[in-house]
Structures are given as C-alpha cells and as structure tokens.
Short mmCIF file of C-alpha atoms in Angstrom, two decimals:
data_model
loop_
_atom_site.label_atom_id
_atom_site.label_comp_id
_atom_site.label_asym_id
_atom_site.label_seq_id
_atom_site.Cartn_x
_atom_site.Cartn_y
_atom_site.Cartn_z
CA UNK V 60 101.70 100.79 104.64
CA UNK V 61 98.09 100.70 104.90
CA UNK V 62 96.48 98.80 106.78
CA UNK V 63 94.81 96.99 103.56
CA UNK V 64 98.46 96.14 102.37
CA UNK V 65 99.34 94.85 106.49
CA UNK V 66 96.49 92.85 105.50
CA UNK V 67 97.29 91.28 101.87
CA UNK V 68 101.08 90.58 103.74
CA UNK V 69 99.60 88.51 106.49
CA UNK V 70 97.23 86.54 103.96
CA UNK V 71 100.44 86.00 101.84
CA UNK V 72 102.38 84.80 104.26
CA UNK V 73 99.86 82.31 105.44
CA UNK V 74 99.01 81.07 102.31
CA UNK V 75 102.81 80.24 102.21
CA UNK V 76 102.85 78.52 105.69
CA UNK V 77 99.89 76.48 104.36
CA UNK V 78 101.40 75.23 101.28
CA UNK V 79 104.22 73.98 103.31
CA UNK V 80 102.15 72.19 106.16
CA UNK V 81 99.37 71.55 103.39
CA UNK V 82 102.24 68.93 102.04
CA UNK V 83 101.69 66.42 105.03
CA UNK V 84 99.11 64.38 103.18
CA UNK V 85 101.68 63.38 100.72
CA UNK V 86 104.64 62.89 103.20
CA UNK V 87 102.34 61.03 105.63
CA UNK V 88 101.29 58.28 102.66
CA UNK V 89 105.13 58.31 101.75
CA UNK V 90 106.48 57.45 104.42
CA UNK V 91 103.75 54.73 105.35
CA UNK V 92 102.42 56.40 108.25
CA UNK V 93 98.87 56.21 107.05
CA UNK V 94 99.35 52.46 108.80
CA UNK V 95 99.78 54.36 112.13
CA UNK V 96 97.43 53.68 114.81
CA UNK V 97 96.36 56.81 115.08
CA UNK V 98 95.60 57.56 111.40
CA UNK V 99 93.87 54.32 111.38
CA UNK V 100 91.61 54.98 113.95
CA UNK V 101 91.00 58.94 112.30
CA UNK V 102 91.81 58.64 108.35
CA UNK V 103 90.02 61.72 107.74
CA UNK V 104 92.86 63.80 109.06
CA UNK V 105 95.46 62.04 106.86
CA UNK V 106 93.96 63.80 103.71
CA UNK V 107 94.51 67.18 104.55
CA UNK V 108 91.03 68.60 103.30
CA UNK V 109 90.30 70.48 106.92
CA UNK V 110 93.39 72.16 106.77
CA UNK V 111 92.33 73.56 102.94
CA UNK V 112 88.88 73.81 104.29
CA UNK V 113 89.79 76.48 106.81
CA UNK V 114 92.33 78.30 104.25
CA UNK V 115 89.47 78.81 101.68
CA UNK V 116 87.43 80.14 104.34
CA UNK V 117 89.74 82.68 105.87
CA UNK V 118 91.25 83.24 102.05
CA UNK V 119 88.01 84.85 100.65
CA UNK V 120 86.75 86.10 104.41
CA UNK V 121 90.45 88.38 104.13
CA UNK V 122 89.92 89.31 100.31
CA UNK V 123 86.91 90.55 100.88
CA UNK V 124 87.73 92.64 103.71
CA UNK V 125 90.68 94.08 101.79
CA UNK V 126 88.61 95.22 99.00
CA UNK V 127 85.74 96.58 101.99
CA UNK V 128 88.99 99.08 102.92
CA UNK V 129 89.48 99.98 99.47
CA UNK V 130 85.69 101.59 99.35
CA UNK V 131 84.80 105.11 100.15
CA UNK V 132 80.75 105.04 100.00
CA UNK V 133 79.22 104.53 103.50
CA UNK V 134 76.77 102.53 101.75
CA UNK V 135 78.44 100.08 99.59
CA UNK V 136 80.50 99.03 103.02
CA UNK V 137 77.44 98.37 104.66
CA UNK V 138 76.22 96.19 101.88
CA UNK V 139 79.88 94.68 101.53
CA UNK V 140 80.14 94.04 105.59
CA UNK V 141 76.86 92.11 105.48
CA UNK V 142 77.73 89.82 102.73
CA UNK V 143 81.16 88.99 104.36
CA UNK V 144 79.17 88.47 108.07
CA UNK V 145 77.02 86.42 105.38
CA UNK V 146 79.51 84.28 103.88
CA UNK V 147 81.55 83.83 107.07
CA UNK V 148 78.25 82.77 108.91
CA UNK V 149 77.28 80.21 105.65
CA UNK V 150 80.37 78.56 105.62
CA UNK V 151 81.65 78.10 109.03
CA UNK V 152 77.51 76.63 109.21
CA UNK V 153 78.33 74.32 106.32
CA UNK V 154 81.53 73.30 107.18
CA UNK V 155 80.21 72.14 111.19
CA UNK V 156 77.12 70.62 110.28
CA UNK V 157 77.88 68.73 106.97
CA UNK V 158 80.24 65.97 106.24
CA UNK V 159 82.59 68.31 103.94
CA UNK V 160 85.04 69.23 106.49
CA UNK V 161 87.18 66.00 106.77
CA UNK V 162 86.40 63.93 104.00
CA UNK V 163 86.72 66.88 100.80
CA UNK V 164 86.97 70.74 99.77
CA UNK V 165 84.02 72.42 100.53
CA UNK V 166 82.07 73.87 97.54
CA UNK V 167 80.07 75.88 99.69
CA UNK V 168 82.80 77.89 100.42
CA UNK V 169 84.30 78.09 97.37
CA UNK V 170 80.90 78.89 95.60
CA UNK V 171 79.84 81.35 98.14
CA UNK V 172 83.51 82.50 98.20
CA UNK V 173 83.57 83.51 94.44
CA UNK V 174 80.28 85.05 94.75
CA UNK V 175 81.45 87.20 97.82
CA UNK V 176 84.65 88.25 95.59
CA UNK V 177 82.50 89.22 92.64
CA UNK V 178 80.33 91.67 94.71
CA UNK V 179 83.53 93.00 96.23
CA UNK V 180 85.48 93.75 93.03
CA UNK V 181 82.20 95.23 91.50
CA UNK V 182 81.58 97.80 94.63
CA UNK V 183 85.74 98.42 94.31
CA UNK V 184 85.35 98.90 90.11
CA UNK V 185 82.38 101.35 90.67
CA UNK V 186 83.28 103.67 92.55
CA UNK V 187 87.01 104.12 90.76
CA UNK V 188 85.11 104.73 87.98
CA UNK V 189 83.62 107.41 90.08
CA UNK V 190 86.40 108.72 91.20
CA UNK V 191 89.47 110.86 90.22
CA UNK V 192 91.79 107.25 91.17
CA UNK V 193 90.84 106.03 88.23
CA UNK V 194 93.42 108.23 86.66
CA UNK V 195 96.27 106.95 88.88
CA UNK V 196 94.77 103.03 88.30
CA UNK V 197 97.89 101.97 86.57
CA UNK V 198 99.91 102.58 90.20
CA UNK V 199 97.23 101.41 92.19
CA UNK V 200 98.33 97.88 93.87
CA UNK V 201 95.32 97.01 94.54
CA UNK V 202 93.94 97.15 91.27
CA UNK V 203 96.61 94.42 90.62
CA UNK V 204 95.05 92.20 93.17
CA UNK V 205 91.57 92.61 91.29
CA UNK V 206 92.77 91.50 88.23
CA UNK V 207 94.47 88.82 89.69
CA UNK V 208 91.74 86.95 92.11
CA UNK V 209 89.47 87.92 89.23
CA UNK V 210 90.75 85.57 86.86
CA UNK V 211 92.44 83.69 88.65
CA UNK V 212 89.21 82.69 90.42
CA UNK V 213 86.89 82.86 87.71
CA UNK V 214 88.78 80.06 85.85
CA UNK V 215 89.93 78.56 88.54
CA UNK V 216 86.76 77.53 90.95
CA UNK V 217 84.75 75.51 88.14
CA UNK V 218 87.58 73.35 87.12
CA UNK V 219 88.11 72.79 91.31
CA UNK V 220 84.56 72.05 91.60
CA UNK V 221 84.45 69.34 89.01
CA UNK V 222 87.67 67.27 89.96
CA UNK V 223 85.46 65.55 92.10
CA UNK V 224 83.90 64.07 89.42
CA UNK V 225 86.79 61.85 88.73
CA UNK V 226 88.01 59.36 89.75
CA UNK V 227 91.65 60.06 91.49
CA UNK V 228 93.39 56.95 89.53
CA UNK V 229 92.78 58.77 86.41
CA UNK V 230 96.69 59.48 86.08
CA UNK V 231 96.16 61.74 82.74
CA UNK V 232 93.35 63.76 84.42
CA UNK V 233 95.87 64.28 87.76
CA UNK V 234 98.87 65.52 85.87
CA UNK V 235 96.53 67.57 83.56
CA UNK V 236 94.91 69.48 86.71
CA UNK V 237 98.08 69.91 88.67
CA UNK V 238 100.18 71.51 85.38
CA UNK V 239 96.58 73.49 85.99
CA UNK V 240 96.88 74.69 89.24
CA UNK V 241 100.26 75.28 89.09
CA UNK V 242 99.74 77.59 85.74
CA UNK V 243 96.85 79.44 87.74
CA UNK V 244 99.27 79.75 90.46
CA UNK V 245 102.04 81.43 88.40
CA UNK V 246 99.45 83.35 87.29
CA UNK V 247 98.33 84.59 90.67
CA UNK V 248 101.34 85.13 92.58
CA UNK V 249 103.04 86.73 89.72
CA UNK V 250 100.86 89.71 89.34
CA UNK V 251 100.66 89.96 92.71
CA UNK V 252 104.48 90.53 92.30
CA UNK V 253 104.58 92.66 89.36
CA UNK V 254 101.82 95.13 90.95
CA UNK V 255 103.88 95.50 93.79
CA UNK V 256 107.33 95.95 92.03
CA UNK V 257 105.22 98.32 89.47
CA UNK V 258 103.76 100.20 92.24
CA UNK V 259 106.51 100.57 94.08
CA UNK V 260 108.79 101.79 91.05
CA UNK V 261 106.20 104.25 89.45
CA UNK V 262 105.38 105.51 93.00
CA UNK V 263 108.95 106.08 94.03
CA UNK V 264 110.05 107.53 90.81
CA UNK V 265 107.21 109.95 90.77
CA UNK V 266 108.07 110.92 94.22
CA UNK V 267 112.09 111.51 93.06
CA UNK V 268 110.13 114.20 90.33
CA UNK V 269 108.08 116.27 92.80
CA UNK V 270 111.35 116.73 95.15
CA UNK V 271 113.39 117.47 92.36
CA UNK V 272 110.43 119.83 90.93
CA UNK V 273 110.17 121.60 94.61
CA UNK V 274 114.04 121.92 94.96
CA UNK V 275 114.49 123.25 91.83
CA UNK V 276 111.38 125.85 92.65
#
C-alpha cells in the first residue's frame, strides 16, 4: 500500500471514531446531563462544535496532502505544500483567536478548506492529463476519491454554510438538511467503496492475465 492509501485508511478510520464520539451532544441533552455542574459552568463543550472544528481542520489538512503524493511535478508540490502550510496556518489562527471554536462550525475552515481541495484536485487533474495514467484512470483509486470530495464538497459546503441562517426550531428545515447530509454521505463513502472494490478487482484480475500470459510464454 502506498503510503497515500496508509493515509486515506487513517483519515477513514478517524472520521469513523468521530462520528461515534461526535454523538455526545445528543446523548448528553438526552440524558439531562446538560443540568450538570460542570456543563453549566462550560456549555460550550456540551455542543460538540470543537470536536467538528478540529475534524474539518485535519479532514481537508489530510486530503490535501494525499492528493500532494499523487503529483509528480517538483513545482506544482511546492505550490501545493504552501497552500496546505497556508490553510493549516489560517485556520488553526481563526479557530484560537475568534469565537468560532466553541460556540459553531467554523466557515473559515470550511471555506478555505474547499478552496485548498479545488487547487489540489486541479494540480492532480493536470498533470494525468499529462501523463500516460490517464489511460489506466478507470483503476486508479484515487481518481475515485477526486470525484468523490469533488462533489461531495462542492454541494455540500454552501448548504453547511447557510444552516446557520436558521433558526434550529425550524423542524421542516432540520429533517430536510439531515435526509441531506445523510444523502451526501451515502454519496461519499460509497464511492469511496466502489473505487476501492473496482480497483482492487480490475487490478487483481489484470494481474491473474499477465501471469497466465508469462506462464503460458
């Protein structure tokens, strides 16, 4: 595995071990234990928006360092490294000196954080058009993981941004945006699934041909 995929496995299986911890907001308000002393005296940490704060942030910091390994030209890595120090630098900034941390999700980072994936896919696109890979795109996993944060990002960021703008008793709006996210998340994880299961297949079976092809030579 390279170490781009070691990569994209870690990410995965934090993302996982975030949506399970990420769940304490709800539990915490369930089970009354917002009335706690000590979420009286800190009510910020009852809502859960640090702990989504800091996933955003290392989310697009690792996806665009995944897409930096994918890159060949000495150039476009130096131009990808500095807008990832960039973006790392911005956010972490925004995140310590502004209010955003405790109290909602950060649309610095998720701003800058599209931005940084757009540059990142764009250096990635170019050069396979460039290059001979372009012929072997359709086994290429991460090509699969383009497509995915592409869209899924693309569509999904401006209707994040704007669910601040209403007001959380809406109970139409809520259900609306979470059959949302969840869709988007379907989305996601399922090509993430199929481009591995693809890759892996069309890899393995082309790799059964040229054995059989040498044996039989």
């Amino acid at each position: 595995m390279t170490r781009g995929g070691v990569l994209f496995v870690i990410l995965i299986v934090y993302t996982a071990i975030n949506e399970v911890v990420g769940h304490y907001p709800y539990y915490i308000y369930e089970k009354g234990l917002d009335k706690n002393e000590f979420f009286t005296n800190n009510p910020s940490l009852a809502l859960g928006y640090w702990l989504s704060n800091i996933y955003a942030l290392i989310n697009f910091f690792s996806l665009g360092v995944f897409f930096l390994w994918e890159l060949k030209k000495k150039r476009h890595k130096e131009i990808l490294s500095f807008c990832i120090a960039i973006y790392a630098f911005a956010s972490i900034a925004n995140l310590v000196f502004s209010n955003d941390f405790f109290t909602m999700y950060s649309k610095v980072t998720d701003v800058l954080g599209l931005c940084l994936l757009i540059i990142s896919i764009s250096f990635y696109y170019y050069e396979l058009l460039l290059d001979t890979a372009v012929l072997k795109i359709g086994r290429s996993f991460p090509f699969y993981v383009s497509i995915a944060v592409s869209v899924y990002y693309l569509c999904m960021t401006p209707f994040i941004l704007l669910n601040d703008l209403y007001i959380l008793e809406e109970l139409v709006f809520r259900i609306f945006f979470d059959k949302v996210i969840s869709l988007g998340n379907y989305f996601l994880y399922g090509m993430f699934i199929f481009g591995y299961l693809w890759c892996y297949w069309f890899n393995k079976s082309l790799n059964k041909k040229s054995s059989s092809l040498s044996t039989s030579l």
